[in-house]
Tab-separated table of C-alpha atoms in Angstrom:
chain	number	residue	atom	x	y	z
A	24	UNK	CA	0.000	0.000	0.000
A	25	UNK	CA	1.501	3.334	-0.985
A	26	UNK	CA	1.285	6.081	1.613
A	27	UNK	CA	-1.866	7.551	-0.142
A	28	UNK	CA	-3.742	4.634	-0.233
A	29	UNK	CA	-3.853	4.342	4.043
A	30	UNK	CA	-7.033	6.559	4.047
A	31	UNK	CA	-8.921	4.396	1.678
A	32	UNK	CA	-7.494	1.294	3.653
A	33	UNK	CA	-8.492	2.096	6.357
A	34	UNK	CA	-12.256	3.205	5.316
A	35	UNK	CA	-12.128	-0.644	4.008
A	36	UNK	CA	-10.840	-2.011	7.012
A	37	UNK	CA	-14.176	-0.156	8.969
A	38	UNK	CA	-16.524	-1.654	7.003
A	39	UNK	CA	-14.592	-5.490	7.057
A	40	UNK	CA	-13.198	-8.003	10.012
A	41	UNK	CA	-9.910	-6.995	10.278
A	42	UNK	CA	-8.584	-10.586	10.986
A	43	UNK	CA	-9.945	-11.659	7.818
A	44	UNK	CA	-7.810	-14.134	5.691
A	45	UNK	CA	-7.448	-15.652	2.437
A	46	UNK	CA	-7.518	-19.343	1.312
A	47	UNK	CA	-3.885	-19.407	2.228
A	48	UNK	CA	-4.479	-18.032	5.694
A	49	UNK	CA	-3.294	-14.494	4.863
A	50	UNK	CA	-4.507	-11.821	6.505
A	51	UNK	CA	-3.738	-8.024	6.501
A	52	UNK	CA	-0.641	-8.337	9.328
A	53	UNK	CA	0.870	-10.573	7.168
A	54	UNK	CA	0.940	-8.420	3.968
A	55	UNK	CA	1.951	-5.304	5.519
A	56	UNK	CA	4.853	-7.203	7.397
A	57	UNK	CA	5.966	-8.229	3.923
A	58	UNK	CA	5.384	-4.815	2.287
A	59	UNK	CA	7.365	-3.176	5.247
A	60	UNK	CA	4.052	-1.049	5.623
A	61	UNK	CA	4.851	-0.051	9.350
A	62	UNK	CA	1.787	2.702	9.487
A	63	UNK	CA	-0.260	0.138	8.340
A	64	UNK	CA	0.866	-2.474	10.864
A	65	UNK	CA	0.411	0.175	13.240
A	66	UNK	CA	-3.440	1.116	12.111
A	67	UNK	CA	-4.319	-2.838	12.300
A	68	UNK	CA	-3.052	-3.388	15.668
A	69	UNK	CA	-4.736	-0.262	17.145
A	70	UNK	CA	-7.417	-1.955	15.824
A	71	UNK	CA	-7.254	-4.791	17.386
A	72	UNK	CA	-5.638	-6.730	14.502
A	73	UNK	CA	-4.277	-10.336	15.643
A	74	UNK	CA	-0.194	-10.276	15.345
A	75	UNK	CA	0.234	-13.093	16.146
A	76	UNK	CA	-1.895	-14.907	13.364
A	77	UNK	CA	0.096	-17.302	11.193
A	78	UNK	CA	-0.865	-18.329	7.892
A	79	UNK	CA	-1.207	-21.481	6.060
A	80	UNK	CA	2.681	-21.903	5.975
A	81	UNK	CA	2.906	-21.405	9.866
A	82	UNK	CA	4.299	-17.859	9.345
A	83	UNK	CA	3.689	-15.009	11.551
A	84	UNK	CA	4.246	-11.369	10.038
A	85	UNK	CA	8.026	-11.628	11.859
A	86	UNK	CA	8.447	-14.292	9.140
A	87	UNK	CA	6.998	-12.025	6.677
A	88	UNK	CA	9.497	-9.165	7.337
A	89	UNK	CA	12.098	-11.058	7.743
A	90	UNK	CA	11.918	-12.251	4.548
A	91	UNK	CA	11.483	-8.975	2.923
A	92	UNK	CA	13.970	-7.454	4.951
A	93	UNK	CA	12.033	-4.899	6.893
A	94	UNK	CA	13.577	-4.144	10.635
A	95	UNK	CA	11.210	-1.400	11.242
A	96	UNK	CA	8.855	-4.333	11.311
A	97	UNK	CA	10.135	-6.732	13.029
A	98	UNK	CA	11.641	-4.516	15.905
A	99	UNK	CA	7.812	-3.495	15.828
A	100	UNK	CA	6.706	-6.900	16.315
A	101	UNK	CA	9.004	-8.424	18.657
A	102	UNK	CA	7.863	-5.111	20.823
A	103	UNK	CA	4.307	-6.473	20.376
A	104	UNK	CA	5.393	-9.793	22.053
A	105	UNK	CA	6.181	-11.683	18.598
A	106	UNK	CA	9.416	-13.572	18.868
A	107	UNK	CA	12.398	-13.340	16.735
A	108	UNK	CA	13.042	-17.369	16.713
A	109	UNK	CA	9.685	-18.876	15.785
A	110	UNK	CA	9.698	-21.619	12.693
A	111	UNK	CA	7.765	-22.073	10.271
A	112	UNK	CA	6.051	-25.474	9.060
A	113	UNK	CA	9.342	-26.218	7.525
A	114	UNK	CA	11.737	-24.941	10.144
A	115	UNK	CA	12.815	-21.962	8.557
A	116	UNK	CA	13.702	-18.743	11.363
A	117	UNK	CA	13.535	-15.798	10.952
A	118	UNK	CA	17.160	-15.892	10.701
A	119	UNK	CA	17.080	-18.884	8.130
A	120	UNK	CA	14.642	-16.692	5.703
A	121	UNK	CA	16.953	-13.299	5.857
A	122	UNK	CA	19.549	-15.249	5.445
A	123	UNK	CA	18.232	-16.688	2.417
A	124	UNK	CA	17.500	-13.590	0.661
A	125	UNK	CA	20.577	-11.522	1.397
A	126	UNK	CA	19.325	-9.468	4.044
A	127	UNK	CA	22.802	-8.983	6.182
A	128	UNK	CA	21.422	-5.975	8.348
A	129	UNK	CA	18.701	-7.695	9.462
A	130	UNK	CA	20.753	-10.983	9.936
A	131	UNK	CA	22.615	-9.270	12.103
A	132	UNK	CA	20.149	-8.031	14.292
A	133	UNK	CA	18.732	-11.287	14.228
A	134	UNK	CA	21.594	-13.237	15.664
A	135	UNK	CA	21.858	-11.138	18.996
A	136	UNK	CA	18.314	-12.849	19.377
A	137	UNK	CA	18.946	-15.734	18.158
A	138	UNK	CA	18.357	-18.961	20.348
A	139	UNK	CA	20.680	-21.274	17.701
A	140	UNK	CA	22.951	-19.699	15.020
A	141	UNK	CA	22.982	-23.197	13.453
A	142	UNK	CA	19.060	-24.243	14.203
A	143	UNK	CA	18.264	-26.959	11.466
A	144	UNK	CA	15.336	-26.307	9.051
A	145	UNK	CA	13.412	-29.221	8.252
A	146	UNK	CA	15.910	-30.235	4.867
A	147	UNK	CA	18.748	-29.962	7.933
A	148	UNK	CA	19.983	-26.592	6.116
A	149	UNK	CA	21.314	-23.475	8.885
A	150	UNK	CA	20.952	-20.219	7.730
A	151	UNK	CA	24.703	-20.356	6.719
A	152	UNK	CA	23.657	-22.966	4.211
A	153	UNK	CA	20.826	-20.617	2.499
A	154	UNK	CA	23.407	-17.796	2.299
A	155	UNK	CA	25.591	-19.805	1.219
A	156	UNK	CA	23.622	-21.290	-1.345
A	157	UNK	CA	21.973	-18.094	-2.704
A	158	UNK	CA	25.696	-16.593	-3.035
A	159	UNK	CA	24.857	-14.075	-0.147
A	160	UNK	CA	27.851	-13.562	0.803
A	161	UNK	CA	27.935	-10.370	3.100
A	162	UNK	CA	24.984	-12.407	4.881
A	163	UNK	CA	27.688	-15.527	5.081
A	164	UNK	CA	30.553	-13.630	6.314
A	165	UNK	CA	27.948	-12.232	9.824
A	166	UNK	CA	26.904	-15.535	10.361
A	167	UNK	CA	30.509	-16.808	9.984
A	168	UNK	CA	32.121	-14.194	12.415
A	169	UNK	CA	29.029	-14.397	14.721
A	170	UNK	CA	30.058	-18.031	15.164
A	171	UNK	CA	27.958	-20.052	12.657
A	172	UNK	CA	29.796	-23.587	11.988
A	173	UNK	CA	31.056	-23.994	8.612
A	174	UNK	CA	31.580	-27.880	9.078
A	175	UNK	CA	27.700	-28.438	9.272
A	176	UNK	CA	26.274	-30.635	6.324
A	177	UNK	CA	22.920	-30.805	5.463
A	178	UNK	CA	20.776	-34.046	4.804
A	179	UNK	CA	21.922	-34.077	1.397
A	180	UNK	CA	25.435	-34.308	2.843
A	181	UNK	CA	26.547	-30.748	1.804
A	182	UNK	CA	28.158	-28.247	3.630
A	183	UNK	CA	28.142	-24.110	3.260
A	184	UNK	CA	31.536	-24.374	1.031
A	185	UNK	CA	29.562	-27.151	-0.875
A	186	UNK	CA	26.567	-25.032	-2.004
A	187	UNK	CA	28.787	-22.117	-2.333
A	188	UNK	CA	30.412	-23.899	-5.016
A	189	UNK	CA	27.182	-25.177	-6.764
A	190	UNK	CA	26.248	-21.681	-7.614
């Protein structure tokens, strides 16, 4: 939602429930978590707005942000009593997902919270693995120096310099 659209959002959001969700279980926290809409977020929970709703994939709008790599969001959030560690159906953290994507400033927030650097997702991949993978390398070298083991191998048998190289 662009900035002029919040009027007209939130007329819409009078007249509807604001926990409403999709077929996929996604519901207006969720999209403004991944759009980084922080007013938004804000209008919905001074509604009443459920933040701690997870959709069909077990994610929660922490999840969301993460993913898109919106702090403002997430530090919003975790103030709200969301935390910074919760998986998804498939294991992925917070961590794992910003990770994935290349999101190395909000890694690094992330791992001061973090309850496992190396927490296994459900295909036994840390978030040094996803970086590694994608070619995220900034993202690699925080998780490295913040202690992340390099040695790890997934349960296809590879390691971080493994799926570094398959890229």
């Amino acid at each position: 939602l662009e900035k002029y659209n919040l009027a007209g959002f939130e007329e819409i959001v009078r007249a509807s429930d604001i926990n409403n969700c999709n077929e996929e279980g996604e519901c207006f926290v969720h999209i403004a978590s991944g759009m980084g809409q922080l007013d938004v977020l804000r209008f919905l929970h001074f509604k009443g707005a459920d933040l701690f709703r997870i959709d069909a994939n077990g994610e929660n709008g922490v999840l969301w942000a993460a993913r898109q790599g919106h702090k403002d969001v997430i530090v919003f959030l975790q103030q709200h009593g969301l935390s910074l560690n919760s998986p998804n159906k498939y294991g992925d953290t917070p961590l794992h997902l910003a990770s994935k994507h290349g999101h190395s400033l909000i890694v690094e927030m992330l791992i001061k919270h973090s309850d496992d650097i190396n927490q296994l997702n459900e295909e036994g991949d840390t978030s040094l693995h996803l970086a590694a993978f994608r070619g995220n390398l900034d993202t690699a070298r925080c998780l490295i120096n913040a202690g992340a083991k390099t040695d790890m191998q997934n349960k296809k048998g590879c390691t971080a310099l493994h799926l570094t190289l398959h890229k």
